[in-house]
Coordinates of C-alpha atoms and ligand atoms in Angstrom, one line a residue:
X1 CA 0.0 0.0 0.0
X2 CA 1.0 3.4 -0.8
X3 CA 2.2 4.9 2.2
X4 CA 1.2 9.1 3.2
X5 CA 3.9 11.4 2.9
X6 CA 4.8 13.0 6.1
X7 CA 6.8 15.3 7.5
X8 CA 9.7 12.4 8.1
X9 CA 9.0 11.2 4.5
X10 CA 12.6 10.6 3.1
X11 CA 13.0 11.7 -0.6
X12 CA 15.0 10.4 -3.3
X13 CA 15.4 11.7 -6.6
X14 CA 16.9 10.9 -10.0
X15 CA 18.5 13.8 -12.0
X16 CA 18.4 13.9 -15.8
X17 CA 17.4 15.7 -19.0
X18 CA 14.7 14.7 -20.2
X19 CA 13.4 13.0 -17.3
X20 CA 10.0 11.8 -18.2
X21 CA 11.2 8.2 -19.9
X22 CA 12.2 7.3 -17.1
X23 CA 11.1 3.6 -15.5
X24 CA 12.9 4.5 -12.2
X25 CA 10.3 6.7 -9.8
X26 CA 7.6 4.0 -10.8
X27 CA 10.3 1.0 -10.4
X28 CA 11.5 2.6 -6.5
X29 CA 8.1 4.0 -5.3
X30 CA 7.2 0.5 -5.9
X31 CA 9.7 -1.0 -3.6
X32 CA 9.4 1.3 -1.0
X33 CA 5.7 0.2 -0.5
X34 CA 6.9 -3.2 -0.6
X35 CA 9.4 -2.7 2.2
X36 CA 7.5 -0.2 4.4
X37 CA 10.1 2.0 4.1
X38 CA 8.7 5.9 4.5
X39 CA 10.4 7.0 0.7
X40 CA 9.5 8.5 -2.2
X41 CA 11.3 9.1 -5.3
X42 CA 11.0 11.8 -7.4
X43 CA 11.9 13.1 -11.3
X44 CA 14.0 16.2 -11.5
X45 CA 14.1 17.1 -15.1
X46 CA 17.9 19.5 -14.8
X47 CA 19.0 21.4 -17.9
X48 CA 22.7 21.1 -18.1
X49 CA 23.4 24.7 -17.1
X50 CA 21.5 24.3 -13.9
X51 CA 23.1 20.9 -12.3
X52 CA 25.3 22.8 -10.0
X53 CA 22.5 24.5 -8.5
X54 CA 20.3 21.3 -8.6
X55 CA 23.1 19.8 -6.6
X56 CA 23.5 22.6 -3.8
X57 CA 19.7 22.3 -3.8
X58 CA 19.7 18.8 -3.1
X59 CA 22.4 19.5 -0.3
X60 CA 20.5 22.9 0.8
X61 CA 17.2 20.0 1.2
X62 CA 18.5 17.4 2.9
X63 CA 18.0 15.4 0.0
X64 CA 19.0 11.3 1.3
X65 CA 20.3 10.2 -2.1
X66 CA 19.3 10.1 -6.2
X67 CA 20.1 8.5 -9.5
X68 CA 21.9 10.6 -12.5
X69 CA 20.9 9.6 -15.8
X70 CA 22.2 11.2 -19.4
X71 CA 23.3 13.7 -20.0
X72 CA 24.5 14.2 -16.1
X73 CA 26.5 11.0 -15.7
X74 CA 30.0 12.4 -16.0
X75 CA 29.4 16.3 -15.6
X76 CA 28.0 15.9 -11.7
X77 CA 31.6 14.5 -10.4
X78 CA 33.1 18.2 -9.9
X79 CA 30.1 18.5 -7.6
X80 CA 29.6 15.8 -5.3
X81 CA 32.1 15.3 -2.3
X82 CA 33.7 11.3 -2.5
X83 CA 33.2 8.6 -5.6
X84 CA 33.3 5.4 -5.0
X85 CA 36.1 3.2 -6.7
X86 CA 34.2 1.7 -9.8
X87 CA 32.5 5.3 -10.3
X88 CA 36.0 6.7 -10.4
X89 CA 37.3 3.9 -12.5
X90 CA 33.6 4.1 -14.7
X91 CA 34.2 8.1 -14.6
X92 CA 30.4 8.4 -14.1
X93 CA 28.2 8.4 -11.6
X94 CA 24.6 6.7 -11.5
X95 CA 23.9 6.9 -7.8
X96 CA 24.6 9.4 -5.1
X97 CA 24.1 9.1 -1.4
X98 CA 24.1 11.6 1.5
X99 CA 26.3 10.0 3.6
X100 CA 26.9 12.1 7.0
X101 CA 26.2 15.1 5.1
X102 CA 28.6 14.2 2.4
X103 CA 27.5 13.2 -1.2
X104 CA 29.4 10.1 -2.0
X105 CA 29.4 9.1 -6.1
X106 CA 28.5 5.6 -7.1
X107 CA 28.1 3.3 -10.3
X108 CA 25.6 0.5 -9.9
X109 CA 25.7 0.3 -13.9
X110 CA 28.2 -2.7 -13.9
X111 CA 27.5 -4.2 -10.9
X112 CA 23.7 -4.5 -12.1
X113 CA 24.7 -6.4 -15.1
X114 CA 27.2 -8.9 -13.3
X115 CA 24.3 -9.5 -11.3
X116 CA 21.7 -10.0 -13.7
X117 CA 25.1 -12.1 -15.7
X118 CA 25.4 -14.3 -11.9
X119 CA 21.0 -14.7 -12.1
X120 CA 21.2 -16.1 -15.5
X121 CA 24.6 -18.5 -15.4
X122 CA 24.7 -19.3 -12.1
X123 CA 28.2 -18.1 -11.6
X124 CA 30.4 -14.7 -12.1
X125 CA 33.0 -13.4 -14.1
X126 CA 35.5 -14.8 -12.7
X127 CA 38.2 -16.8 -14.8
X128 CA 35.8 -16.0 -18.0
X129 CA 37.0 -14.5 -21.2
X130 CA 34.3 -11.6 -22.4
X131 CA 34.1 -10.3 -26.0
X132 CA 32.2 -6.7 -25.6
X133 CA 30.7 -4.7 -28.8
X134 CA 31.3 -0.9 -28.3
X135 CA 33.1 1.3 -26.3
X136 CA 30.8 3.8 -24.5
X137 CA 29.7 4.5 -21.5
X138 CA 27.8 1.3 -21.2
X139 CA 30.8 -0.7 -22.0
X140 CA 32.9 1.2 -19.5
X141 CA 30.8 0.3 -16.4
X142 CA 30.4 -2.9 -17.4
X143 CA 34.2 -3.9 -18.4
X144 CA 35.1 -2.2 -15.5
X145 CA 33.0 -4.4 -12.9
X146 CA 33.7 -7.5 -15.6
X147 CA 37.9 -6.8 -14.3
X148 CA 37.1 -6.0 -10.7
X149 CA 35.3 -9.3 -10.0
X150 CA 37.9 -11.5 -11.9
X151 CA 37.4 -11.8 -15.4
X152 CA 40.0 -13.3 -17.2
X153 CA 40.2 -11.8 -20.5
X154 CA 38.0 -8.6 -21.9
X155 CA 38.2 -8.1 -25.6
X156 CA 36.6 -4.8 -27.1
X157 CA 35.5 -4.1 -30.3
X158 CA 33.9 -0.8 -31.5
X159 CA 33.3 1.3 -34.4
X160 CA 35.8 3.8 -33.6
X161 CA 38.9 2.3 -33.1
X162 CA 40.0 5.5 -31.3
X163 CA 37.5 5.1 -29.0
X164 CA 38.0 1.0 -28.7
X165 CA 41.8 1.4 -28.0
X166 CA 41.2 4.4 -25.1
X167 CA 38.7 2.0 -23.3
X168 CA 41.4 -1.1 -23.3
X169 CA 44.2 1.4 -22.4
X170 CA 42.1 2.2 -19.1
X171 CA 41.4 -1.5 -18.2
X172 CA 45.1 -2.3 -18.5
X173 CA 46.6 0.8 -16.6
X174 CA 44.2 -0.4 -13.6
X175 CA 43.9 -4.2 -14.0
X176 CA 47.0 -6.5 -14.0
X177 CA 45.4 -9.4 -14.0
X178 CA 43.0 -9.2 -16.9
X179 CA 43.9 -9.7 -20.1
X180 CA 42.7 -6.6 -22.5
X181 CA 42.7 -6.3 -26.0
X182 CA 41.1 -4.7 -28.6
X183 CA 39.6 -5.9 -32.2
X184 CA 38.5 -3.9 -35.2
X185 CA 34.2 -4.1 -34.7
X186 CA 34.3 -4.4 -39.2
X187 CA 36.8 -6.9 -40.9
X188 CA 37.2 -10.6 -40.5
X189 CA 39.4 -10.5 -37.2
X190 CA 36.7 -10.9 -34.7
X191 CA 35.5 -14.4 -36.4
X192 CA 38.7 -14.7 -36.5
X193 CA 39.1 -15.3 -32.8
X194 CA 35.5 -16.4 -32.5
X195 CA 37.0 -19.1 -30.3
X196 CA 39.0 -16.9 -27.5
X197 CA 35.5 -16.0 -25.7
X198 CA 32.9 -17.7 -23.6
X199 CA 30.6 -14.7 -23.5
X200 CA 29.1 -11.9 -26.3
X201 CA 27.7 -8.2 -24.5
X202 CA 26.6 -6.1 -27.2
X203 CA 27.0 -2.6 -25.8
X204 CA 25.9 -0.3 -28.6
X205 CA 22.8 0.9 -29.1
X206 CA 22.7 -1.3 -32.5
X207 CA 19.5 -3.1 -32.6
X208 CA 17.4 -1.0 -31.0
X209 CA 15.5 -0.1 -34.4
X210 CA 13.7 -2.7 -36.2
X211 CA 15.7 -1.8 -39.4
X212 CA 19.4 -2.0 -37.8
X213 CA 21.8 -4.6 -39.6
X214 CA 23.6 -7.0 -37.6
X215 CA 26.2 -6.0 -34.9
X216 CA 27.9 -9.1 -35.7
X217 CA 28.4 -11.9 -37.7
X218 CA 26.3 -15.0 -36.5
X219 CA 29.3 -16.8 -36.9
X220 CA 31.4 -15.5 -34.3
X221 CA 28.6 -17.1 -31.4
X222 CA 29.3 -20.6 -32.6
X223 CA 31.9 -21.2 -29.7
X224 CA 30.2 -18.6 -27.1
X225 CA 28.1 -20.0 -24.1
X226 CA 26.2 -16.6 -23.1
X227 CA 24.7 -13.7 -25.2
X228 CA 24.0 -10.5 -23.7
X229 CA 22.3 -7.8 -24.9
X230 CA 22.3 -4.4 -22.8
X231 CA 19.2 -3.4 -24.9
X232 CA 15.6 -4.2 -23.4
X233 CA 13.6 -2.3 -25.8
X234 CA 12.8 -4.7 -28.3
X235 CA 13.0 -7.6 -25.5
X236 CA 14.2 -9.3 -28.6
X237 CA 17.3 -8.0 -30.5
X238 CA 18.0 -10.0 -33.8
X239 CA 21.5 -11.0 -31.4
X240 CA 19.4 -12.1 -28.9
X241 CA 17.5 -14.4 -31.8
X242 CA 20.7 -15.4 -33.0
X243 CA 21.7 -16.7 -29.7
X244 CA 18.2 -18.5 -29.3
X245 CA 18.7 -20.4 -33.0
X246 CA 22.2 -22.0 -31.4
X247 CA 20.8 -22.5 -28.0
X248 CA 22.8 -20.3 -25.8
X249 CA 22.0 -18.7 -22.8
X250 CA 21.2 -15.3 -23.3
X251 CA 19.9 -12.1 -21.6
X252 CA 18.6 -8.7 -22.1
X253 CA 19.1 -5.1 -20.6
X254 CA 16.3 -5.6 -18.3
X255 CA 18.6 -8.0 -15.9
X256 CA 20.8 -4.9 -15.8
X257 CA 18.3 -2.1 -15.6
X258 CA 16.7 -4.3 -12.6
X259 CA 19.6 -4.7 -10.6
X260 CA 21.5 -1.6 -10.7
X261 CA 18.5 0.1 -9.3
X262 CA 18.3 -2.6 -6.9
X263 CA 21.5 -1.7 -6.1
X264 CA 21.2 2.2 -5.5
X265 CA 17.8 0.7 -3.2
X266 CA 20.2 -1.1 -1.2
X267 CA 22.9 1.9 -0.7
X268 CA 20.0 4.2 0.1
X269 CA 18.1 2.3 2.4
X270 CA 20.1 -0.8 4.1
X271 CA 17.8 -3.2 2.8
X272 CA 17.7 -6.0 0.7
X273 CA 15.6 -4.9 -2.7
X274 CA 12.8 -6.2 -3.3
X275 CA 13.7 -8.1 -6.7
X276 CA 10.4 -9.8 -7.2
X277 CA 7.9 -6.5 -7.0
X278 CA 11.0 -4.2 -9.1
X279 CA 10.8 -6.9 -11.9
X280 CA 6.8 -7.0 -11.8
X281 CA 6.8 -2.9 -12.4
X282 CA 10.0 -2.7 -14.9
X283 CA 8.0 -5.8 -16.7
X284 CA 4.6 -4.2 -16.9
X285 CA 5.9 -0.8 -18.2
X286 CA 7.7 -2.4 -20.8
X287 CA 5.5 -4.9 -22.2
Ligands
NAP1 P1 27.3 5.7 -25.8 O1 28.2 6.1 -24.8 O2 26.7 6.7 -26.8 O3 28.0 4.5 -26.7 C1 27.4 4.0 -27.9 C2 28.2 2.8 -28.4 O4 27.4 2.3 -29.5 C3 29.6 3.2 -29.0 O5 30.4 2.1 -28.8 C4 29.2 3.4 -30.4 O6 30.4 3.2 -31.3 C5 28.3 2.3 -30.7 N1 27.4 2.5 -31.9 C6 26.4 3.4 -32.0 N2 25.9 3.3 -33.3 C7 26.6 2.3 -33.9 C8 26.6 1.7 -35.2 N3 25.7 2.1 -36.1 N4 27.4 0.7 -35.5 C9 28.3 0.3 -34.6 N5 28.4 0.8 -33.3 C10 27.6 1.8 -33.0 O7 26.0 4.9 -25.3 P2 25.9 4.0 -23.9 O8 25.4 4.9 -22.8 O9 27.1 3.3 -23.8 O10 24.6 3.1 -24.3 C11 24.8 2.0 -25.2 C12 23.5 1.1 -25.2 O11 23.4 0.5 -23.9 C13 22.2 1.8 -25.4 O12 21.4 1.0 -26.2 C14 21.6 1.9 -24.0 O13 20.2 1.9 -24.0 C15 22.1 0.6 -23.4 N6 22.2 0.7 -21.9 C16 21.4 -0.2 -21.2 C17 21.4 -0.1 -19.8 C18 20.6 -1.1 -19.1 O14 20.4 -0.9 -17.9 N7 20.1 -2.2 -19.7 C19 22.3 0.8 -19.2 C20 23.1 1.7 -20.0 C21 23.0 1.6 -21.3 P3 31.3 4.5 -31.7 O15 32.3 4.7 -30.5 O16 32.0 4.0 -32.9 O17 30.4 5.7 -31.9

């Protein structure tokens, strides 16, 4: 049951531009009914040249803690107190929490796929080789947690090489133990090597239109176990399709979505997320 809002009412917020896509408030209001916890989250839509003043506003209000979406991921670091390690290693923020009056920076990006990864297979990262398709932000948070909890071997191809190359600099100036490389997105190389991974993440945006081509050969899953998708809008990518024709196991961005904000529920609160009821909403607004 929806609870009153009181005068003790804690708020959370998420900060972004535009705002009013968003799954989040819907997704968290939800699980703070579920939980009995006296929150509510609300949609701040921030124009670029106002997020300093959005931020001193949260600290003037005693706000508890909020998400940052685009385009605010990497601009609100400057004005937030502490980062955690993966958001200083991600170089973004997704989360922020007021912790004894400080705001402290974190990325549940990453972690929310490895656990969505861990749901699906049964087991983490660890001692597995990972074959990610673009560069971005997406693959940034996601490589990054991918090397913190083990993997063995991250290879990334993009578009860009420019762009590839920078991302596999930054996992090898900051992890040792995982093998990083990158491989040209067009060209025969990445069939090539179709044998050197266990799992395929596309992290582009390619597929999310009906009319997109391929983001890779078919081929290059032949050897590949898993099949992730970061995208959850189609539910069905034609990746995801091609990982269903050879009978892997795959996933979609809702895993992801899911549990990175059942990760900023947890930093917030102290609680355990309520999985079940965040899956029911996210599931019902996207079907
Ligand atoms: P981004 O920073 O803009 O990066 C986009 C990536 O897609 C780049 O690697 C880009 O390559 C590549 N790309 C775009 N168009 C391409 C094309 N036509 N052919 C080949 N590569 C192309 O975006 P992002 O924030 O990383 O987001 C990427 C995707 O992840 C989006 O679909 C987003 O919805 C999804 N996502 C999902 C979740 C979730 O919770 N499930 C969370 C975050 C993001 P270049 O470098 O060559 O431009």
């Amino acid at each position: 049951m929806q609870r009153e809002i009181t005068g003790q009412t804690t708020i959370i917020g998420i900060l972004g531009h535009p705002v009013k896509h968003t799954f989040s408030p819907q997704m968290h209001n939800a699980a703070f009914d579920e939980t009995g916890l006296d929150y509510r989250y609300l949609p701040f839509d921030v124009d670029p040249g106002s997020l300093q003043k959005a931020v001193e506003g949260i600290r003037a209000l005693k706000i508890a803690g909020f998400n940052v979406t685009i385009p605010h991921k990497e601009a609100i670091i400057p004005f937030i107190d502490q980062l955690s390690r993966e958001a200083q290693l991600i170089g973004a923020v997704n989360t922020v929490c007021r912790e004894r009056d400080l705001l402290v920076g974190y990325n549940t990006d990453g972690a929310g796929f490895v656990r969505a990864f861990k749901e699906l297979t049964g087991y983490g990262p660890a001692g597995k080789s990972f074959l990610l398709l673009g560069a971005g932000g997406a693959s940034k948070a996601v490589s990054v947690q991918l090397a913190i909890e083990g993997a063995e071997k991250i290879i990334i191809s993009n578009r860009t090489g420019k762009r590839g190359k920078e991302l596999v600099e930054h996992l090898k100036q900051n992890f040792v133990d995982t093998e990083c490389l990158y491989v040209p997105l067009q060209g025969s190389e990445l069939t090539r090597i179709s044998n050197s991974f266990d799992v395929v993440v596309n992290t582009t945006s390619v597929g999310m239109r009906q009319d997109d081509p391929r983001i890779c050969p078919p081929e290059i899953l032949s050897n590949v176990i898993t099949v992730c998708d970061l995208i959850y809008n189609p539910a069905e990518t034609t990746l995801i399709s091609d990982a269903k024709k050879i009978g892997a196991a795959h996933m979609n961005g809702m895993g992801m979505l899911l549990y990175q904000g059942a990760e900023a529920f947890e930093k917030w609160t102290g609680n355990t997320a309520p999985i079940k009821t965040m899956r029911h909403v996210l599931a019902s607004l996207t079907r």
